[in-house]
Short mmCIF file of C-alpha atoms in Angstrom, two decimals:
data_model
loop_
_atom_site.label_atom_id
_atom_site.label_comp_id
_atom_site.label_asym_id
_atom_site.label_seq_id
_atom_site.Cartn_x
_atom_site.Cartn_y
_atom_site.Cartn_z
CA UNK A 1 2.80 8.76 -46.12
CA UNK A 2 -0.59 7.64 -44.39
CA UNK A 3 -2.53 5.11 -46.26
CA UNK A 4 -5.56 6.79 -47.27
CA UNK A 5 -7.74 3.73 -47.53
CA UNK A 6 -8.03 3.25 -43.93
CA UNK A 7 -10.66 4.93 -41.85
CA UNK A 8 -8.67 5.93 -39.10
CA UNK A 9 -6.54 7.74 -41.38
CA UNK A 10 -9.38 9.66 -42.82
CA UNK A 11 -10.26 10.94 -39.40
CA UNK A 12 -6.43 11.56 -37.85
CA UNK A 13 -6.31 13.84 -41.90
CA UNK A 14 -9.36 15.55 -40.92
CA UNK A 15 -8.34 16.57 -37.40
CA UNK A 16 -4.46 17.29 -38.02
CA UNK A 17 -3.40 19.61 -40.66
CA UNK A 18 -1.03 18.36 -43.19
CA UNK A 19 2.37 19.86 -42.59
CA UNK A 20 2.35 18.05 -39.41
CA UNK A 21 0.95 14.84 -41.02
CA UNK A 22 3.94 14.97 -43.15
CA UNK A 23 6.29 14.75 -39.93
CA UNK A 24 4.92 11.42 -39.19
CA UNK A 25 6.19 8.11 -40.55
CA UNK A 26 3.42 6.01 -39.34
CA UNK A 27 0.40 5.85 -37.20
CA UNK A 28 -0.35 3.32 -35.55
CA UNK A 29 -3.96 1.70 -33.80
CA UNK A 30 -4.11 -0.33 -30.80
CA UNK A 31 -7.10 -1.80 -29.83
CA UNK A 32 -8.25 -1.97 -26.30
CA UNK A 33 -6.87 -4.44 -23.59
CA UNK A 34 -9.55 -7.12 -22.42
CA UNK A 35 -10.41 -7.43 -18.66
CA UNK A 36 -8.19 -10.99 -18.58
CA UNK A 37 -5.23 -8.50 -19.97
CA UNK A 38 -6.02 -5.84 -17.84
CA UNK A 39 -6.14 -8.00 -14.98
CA UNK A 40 -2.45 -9.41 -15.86
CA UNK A 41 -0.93 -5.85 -15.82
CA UNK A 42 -2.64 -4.94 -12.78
CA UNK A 43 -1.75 -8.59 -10.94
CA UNK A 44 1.82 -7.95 -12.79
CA UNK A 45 1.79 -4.40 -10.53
CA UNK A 46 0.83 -5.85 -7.46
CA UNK A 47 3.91 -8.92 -7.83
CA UNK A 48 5.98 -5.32 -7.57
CA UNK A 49 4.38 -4.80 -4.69
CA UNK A 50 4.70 -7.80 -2.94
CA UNK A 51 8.69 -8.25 -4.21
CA UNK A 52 8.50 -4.92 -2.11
CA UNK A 53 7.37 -6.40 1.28
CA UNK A 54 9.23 -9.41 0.56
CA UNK A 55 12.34 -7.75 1.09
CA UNK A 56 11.21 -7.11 4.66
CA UNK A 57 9.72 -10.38 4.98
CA UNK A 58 5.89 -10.05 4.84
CA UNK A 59 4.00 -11.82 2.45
CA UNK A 60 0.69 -10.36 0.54
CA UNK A 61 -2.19 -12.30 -1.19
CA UNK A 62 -4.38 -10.47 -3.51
CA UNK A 63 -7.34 -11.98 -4.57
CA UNK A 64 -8.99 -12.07 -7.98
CA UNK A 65 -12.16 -10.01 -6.62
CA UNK A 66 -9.71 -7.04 -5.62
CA UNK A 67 -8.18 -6.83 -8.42
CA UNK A 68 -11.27 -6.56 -10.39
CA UNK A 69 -12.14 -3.83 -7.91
CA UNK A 70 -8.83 -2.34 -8.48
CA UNK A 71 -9.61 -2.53 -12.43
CA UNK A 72 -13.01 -1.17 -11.77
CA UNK A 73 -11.40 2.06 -9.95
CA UNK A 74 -8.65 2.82 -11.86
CA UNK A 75 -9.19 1.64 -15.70
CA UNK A 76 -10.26 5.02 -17.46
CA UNK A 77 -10.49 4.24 -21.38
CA UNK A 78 -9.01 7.10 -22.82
CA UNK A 79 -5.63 6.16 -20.77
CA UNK A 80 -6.01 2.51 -20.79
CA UNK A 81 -3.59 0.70 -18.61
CA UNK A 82 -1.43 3.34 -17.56
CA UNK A 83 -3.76 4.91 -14.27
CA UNK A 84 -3.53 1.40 -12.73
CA UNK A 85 0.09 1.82 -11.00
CA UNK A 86 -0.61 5.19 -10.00
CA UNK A 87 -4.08 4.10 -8.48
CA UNK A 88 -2.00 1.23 -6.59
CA UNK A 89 1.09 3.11 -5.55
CA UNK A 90 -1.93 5.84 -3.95
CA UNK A 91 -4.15 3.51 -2.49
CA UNK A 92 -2.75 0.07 -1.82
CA UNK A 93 1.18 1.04 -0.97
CA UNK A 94 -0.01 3.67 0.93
CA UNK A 95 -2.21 1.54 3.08
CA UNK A 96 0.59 -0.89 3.30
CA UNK A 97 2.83 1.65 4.28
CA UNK A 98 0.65 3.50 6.84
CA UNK A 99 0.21 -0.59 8.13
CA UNK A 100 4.10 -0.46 8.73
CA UNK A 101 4.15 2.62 10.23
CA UNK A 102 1.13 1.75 12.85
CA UNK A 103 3.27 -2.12 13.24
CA UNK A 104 -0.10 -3.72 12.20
CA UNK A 105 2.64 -5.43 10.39
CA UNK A 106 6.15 -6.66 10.02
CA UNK A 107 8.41 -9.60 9.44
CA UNK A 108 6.66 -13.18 9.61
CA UNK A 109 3.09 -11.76 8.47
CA UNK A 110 1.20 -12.10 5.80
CA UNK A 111 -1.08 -9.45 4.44
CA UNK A 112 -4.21 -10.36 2.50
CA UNK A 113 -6.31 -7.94 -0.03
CA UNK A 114 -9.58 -8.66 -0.71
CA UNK A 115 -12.74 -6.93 -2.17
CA UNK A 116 -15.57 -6.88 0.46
CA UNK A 117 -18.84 -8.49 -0.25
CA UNK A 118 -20.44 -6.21 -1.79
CA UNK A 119 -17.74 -5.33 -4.09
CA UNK A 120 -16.85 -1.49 -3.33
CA UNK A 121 -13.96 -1.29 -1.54
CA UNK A 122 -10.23 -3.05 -0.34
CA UNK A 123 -10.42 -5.08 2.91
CA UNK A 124 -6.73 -6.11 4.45
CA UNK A 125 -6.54 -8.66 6.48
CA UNK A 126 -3.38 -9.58 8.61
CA UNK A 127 -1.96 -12.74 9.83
CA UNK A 128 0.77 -13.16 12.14
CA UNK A 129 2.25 -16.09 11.10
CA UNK A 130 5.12 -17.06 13.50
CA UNK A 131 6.88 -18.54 10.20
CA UNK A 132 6.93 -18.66 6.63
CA UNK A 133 3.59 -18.89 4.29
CA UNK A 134 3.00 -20.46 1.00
CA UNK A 135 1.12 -17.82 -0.60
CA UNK A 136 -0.87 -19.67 -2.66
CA UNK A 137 -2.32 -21.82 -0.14
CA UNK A 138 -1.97 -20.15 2.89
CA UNK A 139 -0.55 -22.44 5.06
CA UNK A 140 2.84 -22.53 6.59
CA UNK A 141 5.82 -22.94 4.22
CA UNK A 142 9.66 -23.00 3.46
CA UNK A 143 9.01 -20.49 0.95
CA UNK A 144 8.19 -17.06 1.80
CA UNK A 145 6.29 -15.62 -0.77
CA UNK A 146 5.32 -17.34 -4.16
CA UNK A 147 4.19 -14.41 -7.33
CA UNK A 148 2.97 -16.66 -10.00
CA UNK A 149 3.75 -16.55 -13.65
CA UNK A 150 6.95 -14.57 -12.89
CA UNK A 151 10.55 -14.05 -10.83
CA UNK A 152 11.04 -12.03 -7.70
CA UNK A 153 13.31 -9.39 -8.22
CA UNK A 154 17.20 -10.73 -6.94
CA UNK A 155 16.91 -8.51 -3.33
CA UNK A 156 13.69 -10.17 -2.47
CA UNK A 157 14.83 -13.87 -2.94
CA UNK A 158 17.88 -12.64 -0.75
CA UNK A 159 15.44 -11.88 1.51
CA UNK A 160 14.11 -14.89 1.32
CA UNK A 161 17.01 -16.81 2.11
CA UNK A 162 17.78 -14.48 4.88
CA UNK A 163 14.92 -15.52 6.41
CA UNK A 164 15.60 -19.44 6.23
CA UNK A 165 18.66 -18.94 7.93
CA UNK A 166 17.63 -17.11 10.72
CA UNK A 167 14.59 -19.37 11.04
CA UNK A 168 17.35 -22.57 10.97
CA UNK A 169 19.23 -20.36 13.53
CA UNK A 170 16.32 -20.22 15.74
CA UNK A 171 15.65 -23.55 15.65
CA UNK A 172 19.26 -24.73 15.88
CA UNK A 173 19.39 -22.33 19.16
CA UNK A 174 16.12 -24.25 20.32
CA UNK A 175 17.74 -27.08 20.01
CA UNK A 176 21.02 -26.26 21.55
CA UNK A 177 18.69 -25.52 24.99
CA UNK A 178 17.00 -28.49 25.21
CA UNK A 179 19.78 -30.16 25.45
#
């Protein structure tokens, strides 16, 4: 039965008539995610993302200011959290994919997402890298791509060590010439 002291259960017994109030054990309220939450979920969205291109060896950097700007486009308070995927998987993925398609980029590149200046809109930037990246820096590293406070999904850390042993292969066949 709904407590009848609480305010939000004297507007849900106002709006809903009581035989279906009766079918419910419970109602729960949630109170509205902060930007710093909101801004986990969507970075949490994006680590999909970039476990994504990982597998095919290209690294992506997303900076703080895009994804504010992705917060600012797809956060609709009514839904919440739930538009931001669907926002990404339209905009972003399919930018990254229409990127692949053109062969702006591919294996050994890094991809980088920021908000422009003035704030209203993505700007990718690509780096062929000719090796591996530290993401968080941005410099040249043994590990491919680095998504902080988390794991890479199991196929994209095989694609990372893929990647090292080719890399020691090419070397190892440098090598082998010079000699």
């Amino acid at each position: 039965m709904l407590d009848a002291t609480r305010p939000s259960n004297a507007i849900v017994r106002r709006h809903f008539r009581p035989e279906l109030l009766n079918r419910l054990d419970e109602i729960v309220v949630f109170d509205p995610l902060s930007h710093d939450q909101l801004r986990k979920v969507a970075r949490l969205q994006m680590k999909d993302v970039a476990s994504r291109l990982a597998e095919r060896g290209i690294a992506l950097v997303v900076t703080d200011a895009a994804l504010d700007y992705i917060l600012v486009e797809s956060y609709d308070p009514v839904y919440d959290m739930r538009p931001i995927r669907r926002w990404l998987e339209k905009r972003v993925v399919t930018e990254l994919s229409r990127m692949l398609v053109r062969e702006e980029i591919d294996e050994n590149t890094t991809v980088y997402i920021d908000a422009n200046p003035k704030g209203n809109e993505l700007v990718y930037r690509v780096e062929k890298n000719g090796g591996l990246v530290n993401v968080a820096t941005g410099q040249n590293s043994e590990v491919l791509i680095q998504i902080p406070n988390g794991t890479t999904r199991d196929d994209a850390a095989q694609a990372v060590k893929k990647m090292k042993v080719e890399e020691m292969d090419d070397k190892d066949d440098a090598n082998e010439m010079d000699m």
